[in-house]
Short mmCIF file of C-alpha atoms in Angstrom, two decimals:
data_model
loop_
_atom_site.label_atom_id
_atom_site.label_comp_id
_atom_site.label_asym_id
_atom_site.label_seq_id
_atom_site.Cartn_x
_atom_site.Cartn_y
_atom_site.Cartn_z
CA MET A 2 -3.84 20.89 -9.99
CA LYS A 3 -4.13 18.76 -6.86
CA TYR A 4 -7.38 17.08 -5.85
CA SER A 5 -8.20 17.24 -2.16
CA ALA A 6 -9.16 13.56 -1.93
CA GLU A 7 -6.39 11.05 -1.19
CA ILE A 8 -5.83 7.31 -1.30
CA PRO A 9 -4.93 5.98 2.16
CA TYR A 10 -1.61 4.22 1.73
CA GLY A 11 -2.21 0.47 1.74
CA ALA A 12 -6.03 0.78 1.60
CA TYR A 13 -6.23 -1.10 -1.70
CA TRP A 14 -5.92 -4.66 -2.90
CA SER A 15 -5.99 -6.98 -5.87
CA THR A 16 -6.56 -10.66 -6.34
CA PRO A 17 -4.06 -12.59 -8.39
CA PHE A 18 -5.18 -12.62 -12.01
CA ALA A 19 -6.08 -16.02 -13.44
CA ARG A 20 -5.96 -16.83 -17.15
CA TRP A 21 -9.47 -17.34 -18.48
CA GLN A 22 -11.00 -20.77 -17.94
CA GLY A 23 -8.68 -21.09 -14.95
CA SER A 24 -9.27 -21.07 -11.20
CA PHE A 25 -11.74 -18.14 -11.18
CA SER A 26 -13.74 -19.20 -14.24
CA ASN A 27 -16.89 -20.22 -12.35
CA LEU A 28 -16.95 -17.40 -9.81
CA HIS A 29 -19.59 -14.70 -10.28
CA SER A 30 -17.39 -11.63 -10.65
CA ILE A 31 -19.45 -9.26 -8.47
CA GLU A 32 -20.00 -11.76 -5.68
CA PHE A 33 -16.31 -12.68 -5.88
CA ALA A 34 -15.29 -9.02 -5.60
CA ALA A 35 -17.50 -8.66 -2.51
CA HIS A 36 -16.04 -11.84 -1.00
CA VAL A 37 -12.52 -10.49 -1.45
CA ALA A 38 -13.43 -6.99 -0.23
CA ARG A 39 -14.82 -8.32 3.05
CA HIS A 40 -11.60 -10.22 3.65
CA GLU A 41 -9.27 -7.39 2.68
CA LEU A 42 -11.10 -4.74 4.71
CA GLY A 43 -10.93 -7.09 7.68
CA ARG A 44 -7.19 -7.57 7.25
CA ARG A 45 -6.78 -3.78 7.40
CA ASN A 46 -9.12 -3.39 10.40
CA ILE A 47 -11.37 -1.14 8.31
CA ASP A 48 -15.05 -1.34 9.21
CA PRO A 49 -17.02 -1.43 5.93
CA ALA A 50 -19.81 0.51 7.64
CA ILE A 51 -17.71 3.69 7.32
CA LEU A 52 -18.16 3.60 3.53
CA ASP A 53 -20.73 6.15 2.40
CA TYR A 54 -20.15 5.95 -1.36
CA GLY A 55 -18.97 3.41 -3.87
CA VAL A 56 -18.51 2.97 -7.57
CA LEU A 57 -18.43 -0.44 -9.23
CA GLY A 58 -16.78 -1.06 -12.57
CA PHE A 59 -17.03 -4.07 -14.85
CA SER A 60 -17.15 -4.74 -18.58
CA VAL A 61 -18.63 -8.25 -18.74
CA PRO A 62 -22.22 -8.51 -17.40
CA GLN A 63 -23.06 -11.06 -14.73
CA LYS A 64 -26.40 -12.30 -13.43
CA HIS A 65 -28.21 -9.63 -11.36
CA ALA A 66 -25.64 -6.99 -12.39
CA PHE A 67 -28.63 -4.65 -12.75
CA TYR A 68 -28.32 -4.06 -8.98
CA GLY A 69 -24.65 -3.13 -9.32
CA LEU A 70 -22.84 -1.21 -6.62
CA PRO A 71 -25.60 -1.25 -3.92
CA TRP A 72 -25.71 -5.05 -4.16
CA LEU A 73 -21.96 -5.33 -3.69
CA THR A 74 -21.77 -2.88 -0.77
CA GLY A 75 -24.70 -4.65 0.86
CA LEU A 76 -22.80 -7.92 0.62
CA ILE A 77 -19.73 -6.47 2.34
CA GLY A 78 -21.58 -4.83 5.23
CA ALA A 79 -21.71 -1.25 3.97
CA PRO A 80 -25.47 -0.57 3.92
CA ARG A 81 -25.09 3.23 3.70
CA ALA A 82 -22.94 3.15 0.57
CA GLY A 83 -24.71 3.77 -2.71
CA GLY A 84 -23.34 4.81 -6.05
CA PRO A 85 -23.12 4.03 -9.75
CA THR A 86 -21.94 1.14 -11.82
CA MET A 87 -19.63 2.12 -14.66
CA MET A 88 -18.36 0.48 -17.81
CA GLN A 89 -15.53 1.95 -19.90
CA ALA A 90 -13.82 -1.24 -21.05
CA CYS A 91 -10.15 -1.25 -20.04
CA ALA A 92 -10.27 2.40 -18.92
CA THR A 93 -12.79 1.52 -16.23
CA GLY A 94 -10.19 1.41 -13.45
CA VAL A 95 -9.22 5.05 -13.97
CA ARG A 96 -12.82 6.12 -14.54
CA THR A 97 -14.05 4.65 -11.25
CA LEU A 98 -11.12 6.16 -9.37
CA LEU A 99 -11.94 9.59 -10.81
CA ALA A 100 -15.61 9.17 -9.85
CA ALA A 101 -14.64 8.36 -6.25
CA VAL A 102 -12.22 11.31 -6.10
CA GLN A 103 -14.83 13.72 -7.47
CA GLU A 104 -17.45 12.57 -4.96
CA VAL A 105 -15.11 13.14 -2.01
CA ASP A 106 -13.84 16.43 -3.45
CA ALA A 107 -17.43 17.65 -3.82
CA GLY A 108 -18.14 16.91 -0.16
CA LEU A 109 -20.78 14.34 -1.09
CA ALA A 110 -18.88 11.44 0.49
CA SER A 111 -16.23 10.95 3.15
CA VAL A 112 -14.97 7.41 2.44
CA ALA A 113 -15.47 5.96 -1.03
CA LEU A 114 -14.75 2.55 -2.51
CA ALA A 115 -13.70 2.23 -6.16
CA ILE A 116 -13.98 -1.47 -6.92
CA ASN A 117 -13.59 -3.21 -10.27
CA CYS A 118 -14.14 -6.78 -11.35
CA ASP A 119 -14.44 -8.89 -14.46
CA ARG A 120 -14.69 -12.48 -15.56
CA THR A 121 -13.83 -12.96 -19.20
CA SER A 122 -14.29 -16.70 -18.68
CA ASN A 123 -17.74 -18.03 -19.49
CA GLY A 124 -18.93 -14.63 -20.72
CA PRO A 125 -22.63 -14.36 -21.42
CA HIS A 126 -24.24 -15.38 -24.67
CA LEU A 127 -27.00 -12.83 -25.21
CA TYR A 128 -30.13 -13.02 -27.31
CA TYR A 129 -31.85 -9.82 -28.42
CA PRO A 130 -35.50 -10.47 -29.34
CA ASN A 131 -36.95 -8.72 -32.37
CA PRO A 132 -40.68 -9.46 -32.74
CA ARG A 133 -40.86 -7.33 -35.91
CA ALA A 134 -38.22 -9.34 -37.74
CA PRO A 135 -39.20 -12.10 -40.19
CA GLY A 136 -40.47 -14.97 -38.11
CA GLY A 137 -39.78 -12.95 -34.96
CA THR A 138 -36.15 -13.96 -35.07
CA GLY A 139 -33.77 -11.89 -32.98
CA SER A 140 -30.00 -11.65 -32.96
CA ALA A 141 -27.39 -13.17 -30.65
CA GLU A 142 -24.06 -12.02 -29.29
CA ASN A 143 -21.14 -13.74 -27.58
CA TRP A 144 -20.30 -10.79 -25.32
CA VAL A 145 -16.57 -11.43 -24.87
CA MET A 146 -15.44 -13.03 -28.10
CA ASP A 147 -17.59 -11.01 -30.49
CA ASN A 148 -16.50 -7.70 -28.99
CA PHE A 149 -12.83 -8.67 -29.02
CA GLY A 150 -13.23 -9.39 -32.70
CA CYS A 151 -15.31 -6.49 -33.99
CA ASP A 152 -15.62 -2.77 -33.28
CA PRO A 153 -19.13 -2.02 -34.61
CA LEU A 154 -18.08 1.46 -35.68
CA GLY A 155 -15.51 0.22 -38.17
CA GLY A 156 -15.92 -3.53 -38.29
CA HIS A 157 -12.28 -4.14 -37.31
CA SER A 158 -10.79 -6.23 -34.51
CA MET A 159 -8.68 -4.98 -31.63
CA LEU A 160 -5.74 -6.82 -33.18
CA GLN A 161 -6.17 -4.74 -36.31
CA THR A 162 -5.90 -1.50 -34.33
CA ALA A 163 -2.49 -2.65 -33.09
CA GLU A 164 -1.39 -3.64 -36.58
CA ASN A 165 -2.48 -0.23 -37.87
CA VAL A 166 -0.34 1.50 -35.25
CA ALA A 167 2.61 -0.81 -35.85
CA ALA A 168 2.48 -0.02 -39.58
CA ARG A 169 2.17 3.74 -39.05
CA HIS A 170 5.16 3.84 -36.68
CA GLY A 171 7.33 1.21 -38.34
CA VAL A 172 7.30 -1.21 -35.41
CA THR A 173 8.70 -4.65 -36.20
CA THR A 174 7.97 -8.07 -34.71
CA ALA A 175 11.53 -8.28 -33.37
CA GLN A 176 11.11 -4.97 -31.53
CA GLN A 177 7.87 -6.17 -29.99
CA HIS A 178 9.45 -9.43 -28.84
CA GLU A 179 12.33 -7.55 -27.25
CA ILE A 180 9.84 -5.61 -25.13
CA VAL A 181 7.98 -8.80 -24.20
CA LEU A 182 11.21 -10.22 -22.77
CA ARG A 183 11.92 -6.99 -20.90
CA ARG A 184 8.41 -6.88 -19.39
CA GLU A 185 8.69 -10.51 -18.26
CA GLN A 186 12.06 -9.68 -16.71
CA GLN A 187 10.48 -6.79 -14.79
CA TYR A 188 7.60 -8.97 -13.62
CA ALA A 189 10.14 -11.49 -12.30
CA GLN A 190 11.24 -8.79 -9.84
CA ALA A 191 7.77 -8.90 -8.28
CA LEU A 192 8.24 -12.63 -7.63
CA GLU A 193 11.58 -12.27 -5.85
CA ASN A 194 11.83 -13.01 -2.12
CA ASP A 195 8.70 -15.13 -2.11
CA ALA A 196 6.66 -12.58 -4.12
CA ALA A 197 7.43 -9.81 -1.62
CA PHE A 198 6.29 -7.05 -3.98
CA LEU A 199 2.93 -8.70 -4.70
CA LYS A 200 2.36 -9.33 -1.00
CA ARG A 201 2.42 -5.57 -0.41
CA PHE A 202 -1.16 -5.46 -1.77
CA MET A 203 -2.21 -9.05 -2.46
CA SER A 204 -3.13 -11.84 -0.01
CA LEU A 205 -0.84 -14.75 -0.87
CA PRO A 206 -1.25 -17.67 -0.83
CA PHE A 207 -4.68 -16.79 -2.18
CA ASP A 208 -7.60 -18.98 -1.17
CA VAL A 209 -9.83 -19.73 -4.15
CA PRO A 210 -13.44 -20.08 -2.99
CA SER A 211 -16.03 -22.49 -4.31
CA ALA A 212 -18.76 -21.09 -6.53
CA ASP A 213 -21.05 -20.75 -3.48
CA PHE A 214 -18.23 -19.09 -1.46
CA ARG A 215 -18.65 -21.57 1.39
CA LYS A 216 -15.27 -23.29 1.24
CA THR A 217 -11.79 -23.06 -0.21
CA VAL A 218 -11.20 -25.31 -3.20
CA ALA A 219 -7.64 -24.34 -4.14
CA THR A 220 -4.83 -21.93 -3.35
CA LEU A 221 -2.75 -19.78 -5.69
CA ASP A 222 0.79 -18.63 -4.98
CA GLY A 223 0.35 -15.74 -7.42
CA ASP A 224 -0.98 -14.94 -10.88
CA GLU A 225 -2.14 -18.04 -12.73
CA GLY A 226 -1.32 -18.79 -16.35
CA VAL A 227 1.60 -16.40 -16.87
CA VAL A 228 3.74 -17.53 -19.81
CA ARG A 229 7.54 -17.48 -19.56
CA SER A 230 9.07 -16.68 -22.95
CA SER A 231 12.52 -16.92 -24.44
CA ALA A 232 14.03 -15.21 -27.43
CA GLU A 233 14.05 -18.55 -29.23
CA SER A 234 10.41 -19.40 -28.48
CA LEU A 235 9.24 -15.95 -29.55
CA ALA A 236 11.27 -16.08 -32.75
CA ARG A 237 9.42 -19.23 -33.79
CA LEU A 238 6.04 -17.50 -33.65
CA LYS A 239 4.37 -16.22 -36.80
CA PRO A 240 2.15 -13.11 -36.91
CA VAL A 241 -1.49 -13.85 -36.15
CA ALA A 242 -2.69 -11.89 -39.18
CA ALA A 243 -1.26 -12.56 -42.63
CA GLY A 244 1.23 -9.85 -43.50
CA GLY A 245 1.15 -8.48 -39.96
CA THR A 246 3.72 -8.08 -37.20
CA ILE A 247 1.91 -9.11 -34.00
CA THR A 248 2.30 -12.66 -32.73
CA TYR A 249 0.50 -14.35 -29.87
CA GLY A 250 3.65 -13.71 -27.84
CA GLY A 251 3.38 -9.98 -28.44
CA GLN A 252 -0.06 -9.57 -26.86
CA THR A 253 -1.74 -10.24 -23.53
CA HIS A 254 -4.24 -12.94 -22.57
CA PRO A 255 -7.83 -12.63 -21.22
CA ALA A 256 -8.07 -13.14 -17.47
CA ASP A 257 -10.32 -12.99 -14.41
CA GLY A 258 -9.95 -11.08 -11.13
CA ASN A 259 -10.82 -7.98 -9.14
CA ALA A 260 -9.15 -5.01 -7.45
CA ALA A 261 -10.19 -2.03 -5.32
CA ILE A 262 -8.99 1.30 -3.93
CA LEU A 263 -10.36 3.43 -1.07
CA VAL A 264 -10.55 7.21 -1.49
CA THR A 265 -11.15 9.66 1.34
CA THR A 266 -10.26 13.01 2.86
CA PRO A 267 -6.65 13.69 3.91
CA GLU A 268 -7.65 13.50 7.59
CA ARG A 269 -9.38 10.13 7.23
CA ALA A 270 -6.55 8.91 5.00
CA ARG A 271 -4.15 9.19 7.95
CA GLU A 272 -6.52 7.11 10.07
CA LEU A 273 -6.96 4.38 7.45
CA SER A 274 -3.39 4.29 6.17
CA ARG A 275 -1.00 1.41 6.74
CA ASP A 276 1.66 4.07 7.32
CA PRO A 277 0.22 7.49 8.29
CA ALA A 278 3.50 9.18 7.31
CA ILE A 279 2.86 8.35 3.62
CA ALA A 280 0.34 10.31 1.56
CA VAL A 281 -0.99 9.30 -1.87
CA ARG A 282 -2.26 12.40 -3.65
CA LEU A 283 -4.04 12.73 -7.02
CA HIS A 284 -2.82 15.50 -9.32
CA GLY A 285 -4.34 14.94 -12.74
CA PHE A 286 -6.63 12.84 -14.91
CA GLY A 287 -6.81 12.67 -18.68
CA LEU A 288 -9.17 11.26 -21.31
CA ALA A 289 -8.44 11.06 -25.03
CA ARG A 290 -9.64 9.36 -28.18
CA ALA A 291 -7.47 8.39 -31.12
CA GLU A 292 -8.34 8.06 -34.78
CA LEU A 293 -10.74 5.23 -35.62
CA ALA A 294 -8.94 1.87 -35.51
CA TYR A 295 -5.76 3.25 -33.88
CA MET A 296 -6.53 2.34 -30.27
CA PRO A 297 -2.93 1.99 -28.94
CA GLU A 298 -2.20 5.61 -29.85
CA ALA A 299 -4.88 6.93 -27.47
CA THR A 300 -2.64 6.45 -24.42
CA ILE A 301 -0.36 9.24 -25.65
CA PRO A 302 -2.81 12.19 -25.64
CA ALA A 303 -4.50 10.81 -22.49
CA ALA A 304 -1.16 10.89 -20.69
CA ARG A 305 -0.44 14.38 -21.99
CA ASN A 306 -3.83 15.58 -20.75
CA ALA A 307 -3.25 14.12 -17.29
CA LEU A 308 0.24 15.63 -17.14
CA ALA A 309 -1.11 19.02 -18.22
CA GLN A 310 -3.75 18.99 -15.49
CA ALA A 311 -1.06 18.01 -12.99
CA GLY A 312 1.23 20.80 -14.23
CA ARG A 313 3.99 18.25 -14.89
CA GLY A 314 6.06 17.01 -17.79
CA ILE A 315 7.22 13.48 -18.48
CA ALA A 316 10.66 14.42 -17.09
CA ASP A 317 9.01 15.01 -13.70
CA ILE A 318 7.62 11.48 -13.57
CA ASP A 319 9.54 8.93 -11.51
CA ALA A 320 7.57 5.82 -12.49
CA VAL A 321 5.34 5.00 -15.46
CA LYS A 322 2.79 2.22 -15.82
CA THR A 323 0.81 1.43 -18.95
CA HIS A 324 -1.93 -0.92 -19.97
CA ASN A 325 -0.26 -2.76 -22.82
CA PRO A 326 -2.53 -5.35 -24.40
CA PHE A 327 0.01 -5.31 -27.22
CA ALA A 328 3.76 -4.79 -26.94
CA VAL A 329 3.43 -2.19 -29.69
CA ASN A 330 1.62 0.07 -27.20
CA ASP A 331 4.75 0.62 -25.13
CA LEU A 332 7.05 1.11 -28.10
CA VAL A 333 4.92 3.88 -29.57
CA PHE A 334 4.13 5.46 -26.19
CA ALA A 335 7.81 5.76 -25.32
CA ARG A 336 8.75 7.18 -28.72
CA GLU A 337 6.04 9.82 -28.62
CA THR A 338 6.22 10.88 -24.95
CA GLY A 339 9.91 10.47 -24.18
CA ALA A 340 9.26 7.93 -21.42
CA ASP A 341 12.07 5.46 -20.80
CA LEU A 342 10.96 2.30 -22.61
CA MET A 343 13.08 -0.02 -20.52
CA ARG A 344 12.11 1.49 -17.15
CA MET A 345 8.36 1.62 -17.73
CA ASN A 346 6.25 -1.06 -16.06
CA ASN A 347 8.61 -2.17 -13.33
CA TYR A 348 7.32 -5.19 -11.36
CA GLY A 349 4.66 -6.11 -13.92
CA CYS A 350 1.97 -5.04 -16.36
CA SER A 351 -1.07 -6.36 -18.17
CA LEU A 352 1.05 -7.63 -21.08
CA VAL A 353 2.37 -10.25 -18.63
CA TRP A 354 -0.19 -10.82 -15.89
CA GLY A 355 -3.23 -10.63 -18.11
CA HIS A 356 -6.24 -8.66 -19.14
CA PRO A 357 -9.37 -8.89 -16.98
CA GLN A 358 -10.41 -5.47 -18.35
CA ALA A 359 -12.06 -3.39 -15.59
CA PRO A 360 -9.71 -4.28 -12.68
CA MET A 361 -6.59 -4.15 -14.85
CA GLY A 362 -6.06 -0.39 -14.48
CA THR A 363 -6.81 -0.55 -10.75
CA ARG A 364 -4.06 -3.10 -10.19
CA ALA A 365 -1.63 -1.08 -12.31
CA ILE A 366 -2.32 2.04 -10.21
CA ILE A 367 -1.81 0.05 -7.00
CA GLU A 368 1.51 -1.28 -8.29
CA LEU A 369 2.51 2.26 -9.29
CA ILE A 370 1.87 3.46 -5.74
CA GLU A 371 3.93 0.65 -4.25
CA GLU A 372 6.81 1.20 -6.68
CA LEU A 373 6.92 4.87 -5.69
CA ALA A 374 6.77 3.97 -1.99
CA LEU A 375 9.74 1.63 -2.41
CA ARG A 376 11.80 4.37 -4.04
CA GLY A 377 10.97 6.81 -1.25
CA GLY A 378 8.22 8.74 -3.03
CA GLY A 379 7.76 10.68 -6.23
CA PHE A 380 5.33 11.20 -9.08
CA GLY A 381 3.77 8.40 -11.12
CA LEU A 382 1.80 8.16 -14.35
CA PHE A 383 -0.56 5.45 -15.51
CA SER A 384 -2.12 5.48 -18.98
CA GLY A 385 -4.17 2.76 -20.61
CA CYS A 386 -6.14 2.33 -23.82
CA ALA A 387 -9.66 0.98 -24.13
CA ALA A 388 -12.18 -0.20 -26.70
CA GLY A 389 -13.38 2.51 -29.05
CA ASP A 390 -9.89 3.99 -29.52
CA THR A 391 -10.07 5.75 -26.16
CA ALA A 392 -7.74 5.95 -23.17
CA MET A 393 -7.58 7.34 -19.66
CA ALA A 394 -4.59 8.37 -17.57
CA VAL A 395 -3.83 9.53 -14.04
CA VAL A 396 -0.91 11.33 -12.38
CA LEU A 397 -0.42 10.70 -8.66
CA GLU A 398 2.18 11.44 -6.02
CA VAL A 399 3.47 9.36 -3.13
CA GLY A 400 5.08 11.58 -0.52
CA ASP A 401 5.32 12.87 3.03
CA ALA A 402 1.90 13.18 4.63
CA HIS A 403 3.06 16.25 6.55
CA ALA A 404 4.47 18.12 3.55
#
């Protein structure tokens, strides 16, 4: 299958990702995403007024988030663009992309914006009133920390889902640490030549705005808070859970940031593209859900579903990206799908640059496009797991616009 909607080559962007409580910790995530979108559209000489649809994704509520996508598009100068706000945890990036593609394919929009943002820093502390409870006492929730630590369906943490998968597949701590070192090595390629790869889609140095967005308070040369490991430092780490295999070195860190992708018709894609000779086509999407408390396994059937819709096998795929909150994700994915473990996630992945949830998949898809462009085209696959033992995947192609 091939969807008619396309991504204009280069009509996408991402901020650097900043480890939580870092440089982006006091920026309202939706207002920050709008601030960045205005700048990035301007850099590409794209008038935001051409947008007639948008979809906003986030997983951590912010003040006034009730107004969602129309608020954001109003802030960037796209008053005609309406659309939904979506939340599918770490699968949100693929979900919003699919929503934009479907809207254009249906003829309901001509130029759509799929934009995703999150701030895990300073997440909300919510109080749920209950006037019928004894004394009228309600219940409270720390949105970020409580949901990291407990799936209400089974009472387990996200860490436990990874330990369950590691035990089922016989994955050791040493194997996980080997992959951590490989992923950091691949990310180092993105930093070569003054971060040339990142600068293909990211404005660097990046100006960090003040909380009121009126001035610049700092600049970032790239992702903030990335840890550089060594075999020796990893070997000294003990598993987080007693009797487990996963150390702090074998998992990602919470982060803040935003990313966006434009979707349009093939004709408009040529007009908006950085290089009209390059086409970015969508061939398949997949959704899957694994067994309760086995979240990392969900990426496997999601990828298979996306490949099936695209009419492709893993051998047809030239580049693979995954969302890997745990190193165990990649080990099991490669074993079960036949993907090359050492060649997956070239130039970076969420295991290294962090986990801001909604925009994470969007950045991974952008990096996948740029990797394929550098190799002269080909097919790419992204698959990423999400809370609730679910996952989403996408198969895309970078190729000749005239083919």
